């Protein structure tokens, strides 16, 4: 969750590097961090443990499960062309 707050630039840069390698190798993958970032309040999907975020909460697991379902059914789009 720090990727959505104080250390966001580091995580975005790292993800871009990894996705570049993955896409160039044509490896099928599902990156959910961009999907979280597209929401106004991505921390709503993480458990708040006294100001520390880390694990998904029920809404977060449902969100990811929906993304996985969309990915498997071909309705999500390609991570190499989508955020």
Tab-separated table of C-alpha atoms in Angstrom:
chain	number	residue	atom	x	y	z
A	1	UNK	CA	0.000	0.000	0.000
A	2	UNK	CA	2.966	2.358	0.310
A	3	UNK	CA	2.920	2.160	-3.467
A	4	UNK	CA	-0.227	4.307	-3.271
A	5	UNK	CA	1.150	6.787	-0.754
A	6	UNK	CA	4.670	7.824	0.196
A	7	UNK	CA	6.814	5.537	-1.993
A	8	UNK	CA	4.567	5.502	-5.036
A	9	UNK	CA	7.135	6.655	-7.621
A	10	UNK	CA	9.524	3.802	-6.728
A	11	UNK	CA	6.815	1.164	-7.085
A	12	UNK	CA	5.474	2.617	-10.328
A	13	UNK	CA	8.966	2.685	-11.862
A	14	UNK	CA	9.691	-0.867	-10.726
A	15	UNK	CA	6.392	-2.140	-12.089
A	16	UNK	CA	7.000	-0.431	-15.440
A	17	UNK	CA	10.395	-2.111	-15.722
A	18	UNK	CA	9.006	-5.534	-14.853
A	19	UNK	CA	6.003	-5.181	-17.168
A	20	UNK	CA	8.298	-4.088	-20.006
A	21	UNK	CA	10.306	-7.297	-19.634
A	22	UNK	CA	7.183	-9.441	-19.247
A	23	UNK	CA	5.459	-7.917	-22.262
A	24	UNK	CA	8.562	-8.170	-24.426
A	25	UNK	CA	8.774	-11.876	-23.535
A	26	UNK	CA	5.045	-12.225	-24.287
A	27	UNK	CA	4.349	-13.725	-20.869
A	28	UNK	CA	0.707	-13.699	-19.869
A	29	UNK	CA	0.300	-11.871	-16.577
A	30	UNK	CA	-2.194	-9.955	-14.490
A	31	UNK	CA	-0.929	-6.795	-12.824
A	32	UNK	CA	-3.468	-5.399	-10.393
A	33	UNK	CA	-1.601	-2.412	-8.945
A	34	UNK	CA	-2.518	-0.177	-11.883
A	35	UNK	CA	-6.122	-1.211	-11.436
A	36	UNK	CA	-5.942	-0.223	-7.761
A	37	UNK	CA	-4.302	3.100	-8.628
A	38	UNK	CA	-7.115	3.938	-11.023
A	39	UNK	CA	-9.461	4.260	-8.048
A	40	UNK	CA	-9.807	7.509	-6.140
A	41	UNK	CA	-9.103	5.735	-2.846
A	42	UNK	CA	-7.162	2.497	-3.454
A	43	UNK	CA	-6.535	2.049	0.270
A	44	UNK	CA	-10.214	1.120	0.631
A	45	UNK	CA	-9.176	-2.359	-0.544
A	46	UNK	CA	-6.612	-2.893	2.206
A	47	UNK	CA	-7.030	-3.706	5.879
A	48	UNK	CA	-6.120	-0.763	8.095
A	49	UNK	CA	-4.044	-2.150	10.930
A	50	UNK	CA	-3.536	0.904	13.089
A	51	UNK	CA	-2.402	3.095	10.205
A	52	UNK	CA	-0.450	0.283	8.538
A	53	UNK	CA	-1.793	-1.216	5.364
A	54	UNK	CA	-0.616	-4.464	3.874
A	55	UNK	CA	-3.150	-7.200	3.396
A	56	UNK	CA	-6.275	-6.967	1.320
A	57	UNK	CA	-9.603	-6.702	3.091
A	58	UNK	CA	-12.825	-8.393	1.938
A	59	UNK	CA	-13.479	-5.711	-0.689
A	60	UNK	CA	-9.894	-6.033	-1.941
A	61	UNK	CA	-10.140	-9.793	-2.363
A	62	UNK	CA	-13.458	-9.381	-4.185
A	63	UNK	CA	-11.905	-6.739	-6.459
A	64	UNK	CA	-8.934	-8.984	-7.321
A	65	UNK	CA	-11.185	-12.032	-7.781
A	66	UNK	CA	-13.252	-10.044	-10.256
A	67	UNK	CA	-10.078	-9.024	-12.140
A	68	UNK	CA	-8.921	-12.651	-12.277
A	69	UNK	CA	-12.326	-13.731	-13.582
A	70	UNK	CA	-12.264	-11.003	-16.243
A	71	UNK	CA	-8.722	-11.968	-17.209
A	72	UNK	CA	-9.607	-15.650	-17.559
A	73	UNK	CA	-12.723	-14.892	-19.619
A	74	UNK	CA	-10.883	-12.441	-21.856
A	75	UNK	CA	-12.929	-9.384	-20.874
A	76	UNK	CA	-10.195	-7.521	-18.986
A	77	UNK	CA	-7.793	-6.620	-21.739
A	78	UNK	CA	-4.047	-7.057	-22.034
A	79	UNK	CA	-1.729	-5.738	-19.316
A	80	UNK	CA	0.767	-4.832	-22.022
A	81	UNK	CA	-1.662	-2.282	-23.436
A	82	UNK	CA	-3.787	-1.508	-20.375
A	83	UNK	CA	-2.720	0.259	-17.151
